[in-house]
């Protein structure tokens, strides 16, 4: 199912809606109001209603949304029927946290291969995922198109070049380095220091109201 | 220095600009164009110019922006003169990655205390940060107002309640749980599964153009 282009901000919330609806469905719930959804996913209900209207999902007043219908819709939209394989680059503390992160097991994205330069790790498995040498990415990446970068910043550019050369088109970059890639490669960047600074900045400049 | 309210999207980019300008300054650079900035921080130059215009920083055509002036401006805006102490809750793989993340040392945010429930970790230090028992947060949080949550999702709500009771007003939540907090508490949520799903979704629905 291909839908019209929706705003990127809306698209970013889809996985969140999907996970919550899937939980409701597992619990046997048949319908959900935008208010309940709002409280669960912490997105205001006006935004939820607007988001849903982009996919033509219109809640009924006093009834809410049909969970199964919504879930079917999101599943096709998010291509949950199709497994996406991901390579993890770097099996240090952060990389290991990823491999152990059980919520990744609930969706159709799988880290199937990991790479590290530590010879003590190469050849072993973590959570069933084999660890290969980072010097042999050319041999082992295969058809994988998405990579998580969890290596030191100083190594980010050289490793990225190799990833791109071997067909990676999407990178979730956890290094503080702003990596340079060709135009066809999408990089999403999560920088811990920036996230923490942004939180502190918001706390100082946009203090929230106290409860009465 | 208190400036007018700026859009949240702009505010989120400030730490990024700050870090890059600080690097330039260390390298002795006197000025920077919005194009150079754009390439380094991966934000398009029209957005940079609009962002900067909110703080009254107007680049000169053919000259660009004065690095030292901008840096002074960002430093006061981001309160870089003032140290913010942060508590890390959970010293597993993710928490340890945080403690070892050297880029946090370049700004004025410090993780000064960590908490874990593992008796083998309590009483030790990682990267100079003491680890206390998670059952003694009441004794040790002191004046800290910001916490990083890196614990299993199942423990998130109970721990959050204790944090809020002891004065925490900002939480960087790395658990997949959508925690419930009073209105005055700001939560920024980073969910690995959602980030990865969003990247895969964008790759499928918004493919980027190939280089010619």
mmCIF file of C-alpha atoms in Angstrom:
data_model
loop_
_atom_site.group_PDB
_atom_site.id
_atom_site.type_symbol
_atom_site.label_atom_id
_atom_site.label_comp_id
_atom_site.label_asym_id
_atom_site.label_seq_id
_atom_site.Cartn_x
_atom_site.Cartn_y
_atom_site.Cartn_z
ATOM 1 C CA UNK A 1 0.000 0.000 0.000
ATOM 2 C CA UNK A 2 1.519 3.303 -1.044
ATOM 3 C CA UNK A 3 0.006 6.415 0.502
ATOM 4 C CA UNK A 4 0.534 10.038 -0.396
ATOM 5 C CA UNK A 5 3.491 11.842 1.043
ATOM 6 C CA UNK A 6 2.825 12.728 4.646
ATOM 7 C CA UNK A 7 4.765 15.268 6.717
ATOM 8 C CA UNK A 8 8.063 13.959 8.070
ATOM 9 C CA UNK A 9 7.019 14.825 11.643
ATOM 10 C CA UNK A 10 3.979 12.582 11.212
ATOM 11 C CA UNK A 11 6.046 9.808 9.635
ATOM 12 C CA UNK A 12 8.384 9.819 12.628
ATOM 13 C CA UNK A 13 5.462 9.110 14.961
ATOM 14 C CA UNK A 14 4.180 6.101 13.003
ATOM 15 C CA UNK A 15 6.415 3.504 14.665
ATOM 16 C CA UNK A 16 5.296 4.818 18.050
ATOM 17 C CA UNK A 17 1.602 4.500 17.189
ATOM 18 C CA UNK A 18 2.261 1.105 15.728
ATOM 19 C CA UNK A 19 3.913 -0.273 18.841
ATOM 20 C CA UNK A 20 1.164 0.979 21.145
ATOM 21 C CA UNK A 21 -1.651 -0.303 18.925
ATOM 22 C CA UNK A 22 0.059 -3.646 18.697
ATOM 23 C CA UNK A 23 0.129 -3.856 22.510
ATOM 24 C CA UNK A 24 -3.581 -3.004 22.681
ATOM 25 C CA UNK A 25 -4.329 -5.638 20.086
ATOM 26 C CA UNK A 26 -2.371 -8.286 22.024
ATOM 27 C CA UNK A 27 -4.484 -7.377 25.064
ATOM 28 C CA UNK A 28 -7.643 -7.979 23.053
ATOM 29 C CA UNK A 29 -8.781 -4.343 22.920
ATOM 30 C CA UNK A 30 -11.137 -3.558 20.043
ATOM 31 C CA UNK A 31 -11.095 0.246 20.012
ATOM 32 C CA UNK A 32 -9.145 3.186 21.335
ATOM 33 C CA UNK A 33 -9.911 6.891 21.701
ATOM 34 C CA UNK A 34 -7.485 9.605 20.655
ATOM 35 C CA UNK A 35 -7.403 10.629 24.342
ATOM 36 C CA UNK A 36 -6.215 7.165 25.434
ATOM 37 C CA UNK A 37 -3.687 7.068 22.612
ATOM 38 C CA UNK A 38 -2.536 10.530 23.582
ATOM 39 C CA UNK A 39 -1.897 9.560 27.197
ATOM 40 C CA UNK A 40 -0.073 6.392 26.210
ATOM 41 C CA UNK A 41 2.248 7.789 23.565
ATOM 42 C CA UNK A 42 2.536 11.307 25.040
ATOM 43 C CA UNK A 43 1.484 13.099 21.883
ATOM 44 C CA UNK A 44 -1.394 15.579 22.184
ATOM 45 C CA UNK A 45 -4.699 14.324 20.837
ATOM 46 C CA UNK A 46 -5.139 17.127 18.292
ATOM 47 C CA UNK A 47 -1.850 16.037 16.732
ATOM 48 C CA UNK A 48 -2.950 12.406 16.740
ATOM 49 C CA UNK A 49 -6.220 13.260 15.017
ATOM 50 C CA UNK A 50 -4.379 15.315 12.417
ATOM 51 C CA UNK A 51 -1.786 12.573 11.882
ATOM 52 C CA UNK A 52 -4.466 9.929 11.439
ATOM 53 C CA UNK A 53 -6.432 12.094 9.040
ATOM 54 C CA UNK A 54 -3.467 11.957 6.640
ATOM 55 C CA UNK A 55 -4.072 8.228 6.231
ATOM 56 C CA UNK A 56 -7.813 8.696 5.960
ATOM 57 C CA UNK A 57 -8.372 7.120 9.395
ATOM 58 C CA UNK A 58 -11.215 9.080 10.917
ATOM 59 C CA UNK A 59 -12.235 8.242 14.480
ATOM 60 C CA UNK A 60 -15.911 8.177 15.336
ATOM 61 C CA UNK A 61 -17.097 10.493 18.126
ATOM 62 C CA UNK A 62 -17.803 8.455 21.264
ATOM 63 C CA UNK A 63 -16.337 5.341 19.676
ATOM 64 C CA UNK A 64 -12.771 6.153 18.791
ATOM 65 C CA UNK A 65 -10.637 4.178 16.373
ATOM 66 C CA UNK A 66 -10.905 0.531 15.456
ATOM 67 C CA UNK A 67 -7.677 -1.043 16.717
ATOM 68 C CA UNK A 68 -7.535 -3.896 14.243
ATOM 69 C CA UNK A 69 -8.196 -1.657 11.251
ATOM 70 C CA UNK A 70 -5.564 0.847 12.343
ATOM 71 C CA UNK A 71 -3.063 -1.878 13.019
ATOM 72 C CA UNK A 72 -3.591 -3.434 9.602
ATOM 73 C CA UNK A 73 -3.136 -0.021 8.080
ATOM 74 C CA UNK A 74 0.059 0.756 9.978
ATOM 75 C CA UNK A 75 1.442 -2.686 9.340
ATOM 76 C CA UNK A 76 1.269 -2.239 5.597
ATOM 77 C CA UNK A 77 2.469 1.351 5.848
ATOM 78 C CA UNK A 78 5.461 0.384 7.942
ATOM 79 C CA UNK A 79 6.044 -2.731 5.848
ATOM 80 C CA UNK A 80 5.886 -4.899 8.927
ATOM 81 C CA UNK A 81 5.383 -7.931 6.728
ATOM 82 C CA UNK A 82 8.837 -7.583 5.305
ATOM 83 C CA UNK A 83 11.952 -8.187 7.390
ATOM 84 C CA UNK A 84 14.653 -5.534 7.182
ATOM 85 C CA UNK A 85 18.128 -6.716 8.058
ATOM 86 C CA UNK A 86 20.486 -4.326 9.804
ATOM 87 C CA UNK A 87 24.228 -4.463 10.439
ATOM 88 C CA UNK A 88 25.595 -3.233 13.756
ATOM 89 C CA UNK A 89 29.023 -1.620 13.447
ATOM 90 C CA UNK A 90 30.817 -1.625 16.805
ATOM 91 C CA UNK A 91 30.056 -4.025 19.652
ATOM 92 C CA UNK A 92 31.219 -1.894 22.575
ATOM 93 C CA UNK A 93 28.915 -0.883 25.413
ATOM 94 C CA UNK A 94 26.457 0.920 23.163
ATOM 95 C CA UNK A 95 26.470 -1.773 20.484
ATOM 96 C CA UNK A 96 25.907 -4.471 23.103
ATOM 97 C CA UNK A 97 23.009 -2.455 24.534
ATOM 98 C CA UNK A 98 21.467 -2.547 21.054
ATOM 99 C CA UNK A 99 21.877 -6.307 20.731
ATOM 100 C CA UNK A 100 20.246 -6.833 24.123
ATOM 101 C CA UNK A 101 17.456 -4.351 23.514
ATOM 102 C CA UNK A 102 14.474 -6.657 23.543
ATOM 103 C CA UNK A 103 12.000 -4.230 22.009
ATOM 104 C CA UNK A 104 13.757 -4.638 18.697
ATOM 105 C CA UNK A 105 12.471 -8.202 18.717
ATOM 106 C CA UNK A 106 8.860 -7.015 18.504
ATOM 107 C CA UNK A 107 9.103 -5.622 15.029
ATOM 108 C CA UNK A 108 10.361 -6.714 11.669
ATOM 109 C CA UNK A 109 13.766 -5.135 11.855
ATOM 110 C CA UNK A 110 16.571 -7.519 12.765
ATOM 111 C CA UNK A 111 20.198 -6.917 13.530
ATOM 112 C CA UNK A 112 21.556 -9.977 11.757
ATOM 113 C CA UNK A 113 25.279 -9.224 11.673
ATOM 114 C CA UNK A 114 27.649 -7.275 13.884
ATOM 115 C CA UNK A 115 31.184 -6.046 13.210
ATOM 116 C CA UNK A 116 33.982 -5.141 15.592
ATOM 117 C CA UNK A 117 37.733 -4.752 15.459
ATOM 118 C CA UNK A 118 38.433 -6.543 18.751
ATOM 119 C CA UNK A 119 39.862 -10.000 17.887
ATOM 120 C CA UNK A 120 38.436 -11.345 21.170
ATOM 121 C CA UNK A 121 34.926 -10.516 19.994
ATOM 122 C CA UNK A 122 35.284 -11.583 16.362
ATOM 123 C CA UNK A 123 33.936 -15.107 15.872
ATOM 124 C CA UNK A 124 31.675 -14.957 18.932
ATOM 125 C CA UNK A 125 27.946 -14.254 19.154
ATOM 126 C CA UNK A 126 25.944 -11.836 21.296
ATOM 127 C CA UNK A 127 22.244 -12.624 21.655
ATOM 128 C CA UNK A 128 22.568 -14.971 18.693
ATOM 129 C CA UNK A 129 24.081 -12.328 16.403
ATOM 130 C CA UNK A 130 27.465 -13.296 14.919
ATOM 131 C CA UNK A 131 30.330 -10.814 15.225
ATOM 132 C CA UNK A 132 32.624 -10.454 12.217
ATOM 133 C CA UNK A 133 35.846 -8.508 11.808
ATOM 134 C CA UNK A 134 35.323 -4.893 10.835
ATOM 135 C CA UNK A 135 38.033 -5.464 8.223
ATOM 136 C CA UNK A 136 35.793 -8.001 6.479
ATOM 137 C CA UNK A 137 32.661 -5.949 5.996
ATOM 138 C CA UNK A 138 33.091 -6.334 2.230
ATOM 139 C CA UNK A 139 32.716 -10.119 2.591
ATOM 140 C CA UNK A 140 29.860 -10.204 5.066
ATOM 141 C CA UNK A 141 27.551 -7.224 4.510
ATOM 142 C CA UNK A 142 25.870 -9.026 1.611
ATOM 143 C CA UNK A 143 22.449 -7.591 0.802
ATOM 144 C CA UNK A 144 22.174 -5.555 4.015
ATOM 145 C CA UNK A 145 21.285 -1.914 3.275
ATOM 146 C CA UNK A 146 20.990 -0.390 6.767
ATOM 147 C CA UNK A 147 23.700 0.025 9.409
ATOM 148 C CA UNK A 148 23.925 1.281 12.987
ATOM 149 C CA UNK A 149 27.169 3.125 13.655
ATOM 150 C CA UNK A 150 28.325 2.649 17.258
ATOM 151 C CA UNK A 151 32.080 3.118 16.968
ATOM 152 C CA UNK A 152 34.452 5.885 18.145
ATOM 153 C CA UNK A 153 33.991 9.183 16.292
ATOM 154 C CA UNK A 154 37.567 9.069 14.988
ATOM 155 C CA UNK A 155 36.765 5.937 12.973
ATOM 156 C CA UNK A 156 33.386 7.060 11.674
ATOM 157 C CA UNK A 157 34.427 8.528 8.313
ATOM 158 C CA UNK A 158 36.637 5.650 7.177
ATOM 159 C CA UNK A 159 34.062 3.037 8.172
ATOM 160 C CA UNK A 160 31.237 4.989 6.554
ATOM 161 C CA UNK A 161 33.125 5.068 3.246
ATOM 162 C CA UNK A 162 33.386 1.283 3.288
ATOM 163 C CA UNK A 163 29.720 0.859 4.234
ATOM 164 C CA UNK A 164 28.574 3.110 1.395
ATOM 165 C CA UNK A 165 30.883 1.355 -1.049
ATOM 166 C CA UNK A 166 29.200 -1.939 -0.176
ATOM 167 C CA UNK A 167 25.650 -0.797 -0.674
ATOM 168 C CA UNK A 168 24.512 0.705 2.646
ATOM 169 C CA UNK A 169 21.901 3.420 1.998
ATOM 170 C CA UNK A 170 20.716 4.127 5.558
ATOM 171 C CA UNK A 171 22.853 4.842 8.620
ATOM 172 C CA UNK A 172 21.746 5.402 12.198
ATOM 173 C CA UNK A 173 24.755 7.338 13.440
ATOM 174 C CA UNK A 174 25.420 7.296 17.184
ATOM 175 C CA UNK A 175 28.880 8.798 16.924
ATOM 176 C CA UNK A 176 29.280 12.527 17.535
ATOM 177 C CA UNK A 177 30.906 12.777 14.082
ATOM 178 C CA UNK A 178 28.863 14.429 11.321
ATOM 179 C CA UNK A 179 29.699 11.909 8.629
ATOM 180 C CA UNK A 180 29.894 12.799 4.955
ATOM 181 C CA UNK A 181 27.947 10.568 2.566
ATOM 182 C CA UNK A 182 26.783 10.669 -1.069
ATOM 183 C CA UNK A 183 23.346 12.172 -1.673
ATOM 184 C CA UNK A 184 21.543 8.850 -1.952
ATOM 185 C CA UNK A 185 22.492 7.781 1.575
ATOM 186 C CA UNK A 186 20.192 8.776 4.419
ATOM 187 C CA UNK A 187 21.791 9.404 7.799
ATOM 188 C CA UNK A 188 19.797 9.789 11.004
ATOM 189 C CA UNK A 189 21.971 11.157 13.732
ATOM 190 C CA UNK A 190 21.536 10.614 17.465
ATOM 191 C CA UNK A 191 24.071 12.507 19.482
ATOM 192 C CA UNK A 192 23.919 11.935 23.244
ATOM 193 C CA UNK A 193 25.685 15.192 24.110
ATOM 194 C CA UNK A 194 23.356 17.205 21.893
ATOM 195 C CA UNK A 195 20.268 15.504 23.325
ATOM 196 C CA UNK A 196 21.407 16.192 26.853
ATOM 197 C CA UNK A 197 22.289 19.812 26.085
ATOM 198 C CA UNK A 198 18.949 20.309 24.374
ATOM 199 C CA UNK A 199 17.113 18.960 27.420
ATOM 200 C CA UNK A 200 19.047 21.257 29.776
ATOM 201 C CA UNK A 201 18.458 24.202 27.450
ATOM 202 C CA UNK A 202 14.711 23.561 27.364
ATOM 203 C CA UNK A 203 14.581 23.205 31.144
ATOM 204 C CA UNK A 204 16.144 26.627 31.563
ATOM 205 C CA UNK A 205 14.328 28.503 28.833
ATOM 206 C CA UNK A 206 10.979 26.782 28.624
ATOM 207 C CA UNK A 207 10.163 25.837 32.212
ATOM 208 C CA UNK A 208 6.967 23.823 32.438
ATOM 209 C CA UNK A 209 4.073 24.830 34.648
ATOM 210 C CA UNK A 210 3.757 23.277 38.069
ATOM 211 C CA UNK A 211 0.675 21.236 38.779
ATOM 212 C CA UNK A 212 -1.724 23.222 40.939
ATOM 213 C CA UNK B 1 21.121 36.755 28.392
ATOM 214 C CA UNK B 2 17.460 35.949 27.853
ATOM 215 C CA UNK B 3 16.300 35.998 24.259
ATOM 216 C CA UNK B 4 12.813 35.899 22.885
ATOM 217 C CA UNK B 5 11.160 32.547 22.493
ATOM 218 C CA UNK B 6 12.562 30.803 19.458
ATOM 219 C CA UNK B 7 10.992 27.816 17.704
ATOM 220 C CA UNK B 8 11.699 24.495 19.417
ATOM 221 C CA UNK B 9 13.189 23.064 16.211
ATOM 222 C CA UNK B 10 15.707 25.913 16.203
ATOM 223 C CA UNK B 11 16.450 25.493 19.903
ATOM 224 C CA UNK B 12 17.257 21.828 19.346
ATOM 225 C CA UNK B 13 19.936 22.758 16.825
ATOM 226 C CA UNK B 14 21.733 25.211 19.121
ATOM 227 C CA UNK B 15 23.949 22.641 20.860
ATOM 228 C CA UNK B 16 25.002 21.353 17.445
ATOM 229 C CA UNK B 17 25.977 24.812 16.211
ATOM 230 C CA UNK B 18 27.729 25.476 19.474
ATOM 231 C CA UNK B 19 29.901 22.389 19.298
ATOM 232 C CA UNK B 20 30.977 23.021 15.716
ATOM 233 C CA UNK B 21 31.749 26.713 16.318
ATOM 234 C CA UNK B 22 33.744 25.769 19.368
ATOM 235 C CA UNK B 23 35.849 23.394 17.241
ATOM 236 C CA UNK B 24 36.439 26.137 14.668
ATOM 237 C CA UNK B 25 37.448 28.535 17.405
ATOM 238 C CA UNK B 26 39.930 26.036 18.855
ATOM 239 C CA UNK B 27 41.430 25.757 15.376
ATOM 240 C CA UNK B 28 41.895 29.527 15.262
ATOM 241 C CA UNK B 29 39.267 30.198 12.578
ATOM 242 C CA UNK B 30 37.890 33.736 12.595
ATOM 243 C CA UNK B 31 34.867 33.409 10.356
ATOM 244 C CA UNK B 32 32.568 30.841 8.829
ATOM 245 C CA UNK B 33 30.064 30.910 5.976
ATOM 246 C CA UNK B 34 26.588 29.429 6.265
ATOM 247 C CA UNK B 35 27.637 27.016 3.502
ATOM 248 C CA UNK B 36 30.592 25.692 5.528
ATOM 249 C CA UNK B 37 28.406 25.452 8.614
ATOM 250 C CA UNK B 38 25.794 23.668 6.565
ATOM 251 C CA UNK B 39 28.225 21.033 5.326
ATOM 252 C CA UNK B 40 29.642 20.454 8.775
ATOM 253 C CA UNK B 41 26.441 20.150 10.760
ATOM 254 C CA UNK B 42 24.322 18.713 7.917
ATOM 255 C CA UNK B 43 21.589 21.329 8.176
ATOM 256 C CA UNK B 44 20.716 23.179 4.980
ATOM 257 C CA UNK B 45 22.048 26.727 4.785
ATOM 258 C CA UNK B 46 18.636 28.377 4.411
ATOM 259 C CA UNK B 47 17.650 26.838 7.740
ATOM 260 C CA UNK B 48 20.902 27.998 9.328
ATOM 261 C CA UNK B 49 20.347 31.553 8.135
ATOM 262 C CA UNK B 50 16.787 31.524 9.436
ATOM 263 C CA UNK B 51 17.887 30.047 12.772
ATOM 264 C CA UNK B 52 20.616 32.634 13.210
ATOM 265 C CA UNK B 53 18.281 35.473 12.305
ATOM 266 C CA UNK B 54 16.201 34.639 15.402
ATOM 267 C CA UNK B 55 19.153 35.671 17.574
ATOM 268 C CA UNK B 56 19.841 38.751 15.478
ATOM 269 C CA UNK B 57 23.041 37.208 14.061
ATOM 270 C CA UNK B 58 23.166 38.335 10.457
ATOM 271 C CA UNK B 59 25.980 37.025 8.274
ATOM 272 C CA UNK B 60 27.651 39.421 5.850
ATOM 273 C CA UNK B 61 27.615 38.428 2.159
ATOM 274 C CA UNK B 62 31.099 37.264 1.151
ATOM 275 C CA UNK B 63 32.285 37.354 4.742
ATOM 276 C CA UNK B 64 30.054 35.006 6.667
ATOM 277 C CA UNK B 65 29.689 34.966 10.431
ATOM 278 C CA UNK B 66 32.215 36.041 13.022
ATOM 279 C CA UNK B 67 33.095 32.842 14.920
ATOM 280 C CA UNK B 68 34.056 34.468 18.210
ATOM 281 C CA UNK B 69 30.953 36.652 18.324
ATOM 282 C CA UNK B 70 28.672 33.712 17.549
ATOM 283 C CA UNK B 71 30.398 31.538 20.094
ATOM 284 C CA UNK B 72 30.042 34.149 22.825
ATOM 285 C CA UNK B 73 26.400 34.464 21.937
ATOM 286 C CA UNK B 74 25.735 30.720 21.997
ATOM 287 C CA UNK B 75 27.711 30.288 25.187
ATOM 288 C CA UNK B 76 25.482 32.675 27.083
ATOM 289 C CA UNK B 77 22.373 31.305 25.412
ATOM 290 C CA UNK B 78 23.269 27.750 26.306
ATOM 291 C CA UNK B 79 24.472 28.788 29.770
ATOM 292 C CA UNK B 80 27.819 27.207 29.125
ATOM 293 C CA UNK B 81 29.267 29.190 32.007
ATOM 294 C CA UNK B 82 27.157 27.268 34.453
ATOM 295 C CA UNK B 83 27.731 23.585 35.211
ATOM 296 C CA UNK B 84 24.644 21.366 35.153
ATOM 297 C CA UNK B 85 24.911 18.168 37.147
ATOM 298 C CA UNK B 86 23.162 15.077 35.882
ATOM 299 C CA UNK B 87 22.388 11.737 37.518
ATOM 300 C CA UNK B 88 22.688 8.541 35.490
ATOM 301 C CA UNK B 89 20.151 5.903 36.492
ATOM 302 C CA UNK B 90 21.309 2.462 35.404
ATOM 303 C CA UNK B 91 24.945 1.495 34.747
ATOM 304 C CA UNK B 92 24.394 -1.362 32.298
ATOM 305 C CA UNK B 93 25.803 -1.342 28.777
ATOM 306 C CA UNK B 94 23.991 1.832 27.765
ATOM 307 C CA UNK B 95 24.754 3.658 31.024
ATOM 308 C CA UNK B 96 28.422 2.709 30.784
ATOM 309 C CA UNK B 97 28.498 3.985 27.188
ATOM 310 C CA UNK B 98 27.272 7.318 28.540
ATOM 311 C CA UNK B 99 29.947 7.476 31.227
ATOM 312 C CA UNK B 100 32.654 6.750 28.664
ATOM 313 C CA UNK B 101 31.276 9.147 26.080
ATOM 314 C CA UNK B 102 34.087 11.662 25.910
ATOM 315 C CA UNK B 103 32.168 14.371 24.079
ATOM 316 C CA UNK B 104 30.208 15.023 27.232
ATOM 317 C CA UNK B 105 33.444 16.310 28.713
ATOM 318 C CA UNK B 106 33.579 19.192 26.245
ATOM 319 C CA UNK B 107 30.586 21.006 27.604
ATOM 320 C CA UNK B 108 29.300 22.165 30.927
ATOM 321 C CA UNK B 109 27.046 19.228 31.641
ATOM 322 C CA UNK B 110 28.496 16.647 33.996
ATOM 323 C CA UNK B 111 27.237 13.255 35.041
ATOM 324 C CA UNK B 112 28.300 13.475 38.681
ATOM 325 C CA UNK B 113 26.450 10.520 40.199
ATOM 326 C CA UNK B 114 25.286 7.158 38.922
ATOM 327 C CA UNK B 115 22.835 4.681 40.419
ATOM 328 C CA UNK B 116 22.453 0.952 39.904
ATOM 329 C CA UNK B 117 20.868 -1.968 41.707
ATOM 330 C CA UNK B 118 23.761 -4.387 41.179
ATOM 331 C CA UNK B 119 25.595 -4.724 44.539
ATOM 332 C CA UNK B 120 28.817 -5.503 42.639
ATOM 333 C CA UNK B 121 28.686 -2.078 41.016
ATOM 334 C CA UNK B 122 27.528 -0.060 44.029
ATOM 335 C CA UNK B 123 30.499 1.563 45.769
ATOM 336 C CA UNK B 124 32.695 1.489 42.646
ATOM 337 C CA UNK B 125 33.468 4.252 40.160
ATOM 338 C CA UNK B 126 33.310 4.351 36.347
ATOM 339 C CA UNK B 127 35.316 7.134 34.693
ATOM 340 C CA UNK B 128 35.519 8.843 38.068
ATOM 341 C CA UNK B 129 31.760 8.830 38.622
ATOM 342 C CA UNK B 130 30.657 7.129 41.855
ATOM 343 C CA UNK B 131 27.926 4.486 41.657
ATOM 344 C CA UNK B 132 25.345 4.465 44.442
ATOM 345 C CA UNK B 133 22.549 2.034 45.190
ATOM 346 C CA UNK B 134 19.343 2.763 43.318
ATOM 347 C CA UNK B 135 17.571 2.236 46.653
ATOM 348 C CA UNK B 136 19.391 5.251 48.077
ATOM 349 C CA UNK B 137 18.545 7.875 45.493
ATOM 350 C CA UNK B 138 16.758 9.859 48.222
ATOM 351 C CA UNK B 139 20.053 10.230 50.111
ATOM 352 C CA UNK B 140 22.317 10.972 47.172
ATOM 353 C CA UNK B 141 20.429 12.928 44.497
ATOM 354 C CA UNK B 142 20.881 16.154 46.468
ATOM 355 C CA UNK B 143 20.439 19.252 44.296
ATOM 356 C CA UNK B 144 20.577 17.354 40.976
ATOM 357 C CA UNK B 145 17.595 18.216 38.762
ATOM 358 C CA UNK B 146 18.306 16.220 35.586
ATOM 359 C CA UNK B 147 18.463 12.439 35.146
ATOM 360 C CA UNK B 148 19.257 9.993 32.353
ATOM 361 C CA UNK B 149 17.089 6.875 32.514
ATOM 362 C CA UNK B 150 18.976 3.809 31.235
ATOM 363 C CA UNK B 151 17.222 0.990 33.074
ATOM 364 C CA UNK B 152 14.887 -1.800 31.931
ATOM 365 C CA UNK B 153 11.459 -0.572 30.813
ATOM 366 C CA UNK B 154 9.729 -2.595 33.518
ATOM 367 C CA UNK B 155 11.422 -0.508 36.229
ATOM 368 C CA UNK B 156 10.935 2.864 34.566
ATOM 369 C CA UNK B 157 7.709 3.980 36.235
ATOM 370 C CA UNK B 158 8.686 3.131 39.814
ATOM 371 C CA UNK B 159 12.111 4.766 39.461
ATOM 372 C CA UNK B 160 10.614 7.841 37.780
ATOM 373 C CA UNK B 161 8.237 8.356 40.705
ATOM 374 C CA UNK B 162 11.166 8.412 43.119
ATOM 375 C CA UNK B 163 13.184 10.751 40.891
ATOM 376 C CA UNK B 164 10.302 13.218 40.649
ATOM 377 C CA UNK B 165 9.671 13.028 44.390
ATOM 378 C CA UNK B 166 13.281 14.068 44.972
ATOM 379 C CA UNK B 167 13.277 17.095 42.727
ATOM 380 C CA UNK B 168 14.160 15.852 39.230
ATOM 381 C CA UNK B 169 12.524 18.116 36.623
ATOM 382 C CA UNK B 170 14.196 16.833 33.441
ATOM 383 C CA UNK B 171 14.522 13.232 32.272
ATOM 384 C CA UNK B 172 16.295 11.885 29.206
ATOM 385 C CA UNK B 173 14.419 8.606 28.832
ATOM 386 C CA UNK B 174 16.189 5.817 26.960
ATOM 387 C CA UNK B 175 13.735 3.125 28.006
ATOM 388 C CA UNK B 176 10.993 2.147 25.572
ATOM 389 C CA UNK B 177 8.465 2.959 28.344
ATOM 390 C CA UNK B 178 6.395 6.117 27.927
ATOM 391 C CA UNK B 179 6.722 7.274 31.534
ATOM 392 C CA UNK B 180 4.048 9.284 33.303
ATOM 393 C CA UNK B 181 5.200 12.440 35.094
ATOM 394 C CA UNK B 182 3.618 15.567 36.618
ATOM 395 C CA UNK B 183 3.229 18.557 34.303
ATOM 396 C CA UNK B 184 6.301 20.401 35.531
ATOM 397 C CA UNK B 185 8.654 17.564 34.541
ATOM 398 C CA UNK B 186 10.079 17.581 31.027
ATOM 399 C CA UNK B 187 10.816 14.216 29.434
ATOM 400 C CA UNK B 188 12.823 13.829 26.232
ATOM 401 C CA UNK B 189 12.452 10.357 24.901
ATOM 402 C CA UNK B 190 14.957 8.475 22.759
ATOM 403 C CA UNK B 191 13.686 5.094 21.700
ATOM 404 C CA UNK B 192 16.146 2.982 19.718
ATOM 405 C CA UNK B 193 13.456 0.815 18.129
ATOM 406 C CA UNK B 194 11.459 3.856 17.032
ATOM 407 C CA UNK B 195 14.544 5.565 15.616
ATOM 408 C CA UNK B 196 15.467 2.469 13.664
ATOM 409 C CA UNK B 197 11.919 1.954 12.390
ATOM 410 C CA UNK B 198 11.711 5.596 11.378
ATOM 411 C CA UNK B 199 14.962 5.313 9.408
ATOM 412 C CA UNK B 200 13.755 2.175 7.607
ATOM 413 C CA UNK B 201 10.396 3.818 6.915
ATOM 414 C CA UNK B 202 12.060 6.889 5.416
ATOM 415 C CA UNK B 203 14.349 4.739 3.284
ATOM 416 C CA UNK B 204 11.347 2.977 1.786
ATOM 417 C CA UNK B 205 9.040 5.924 1.336
ATOM 418 C CA UNK B 206 11.375 8.838 0.758
ATOM 419 C CA UNK B 207 14.256 7.370 -1.257
ATOM 420 C CA UNK B 208 17.003 9.905 -1.848
ATOM 421 C CA UNK B 209 18.295 10.723 -5.284
ATOM 422 C CA UNK B 210 21.417 9.055 -6.585
ATOM 423 C CA UNK B 211 24.395 11.205 -7.366
ATOM 424 C CA UNK B 212 24.752 11.650 -11.079
#
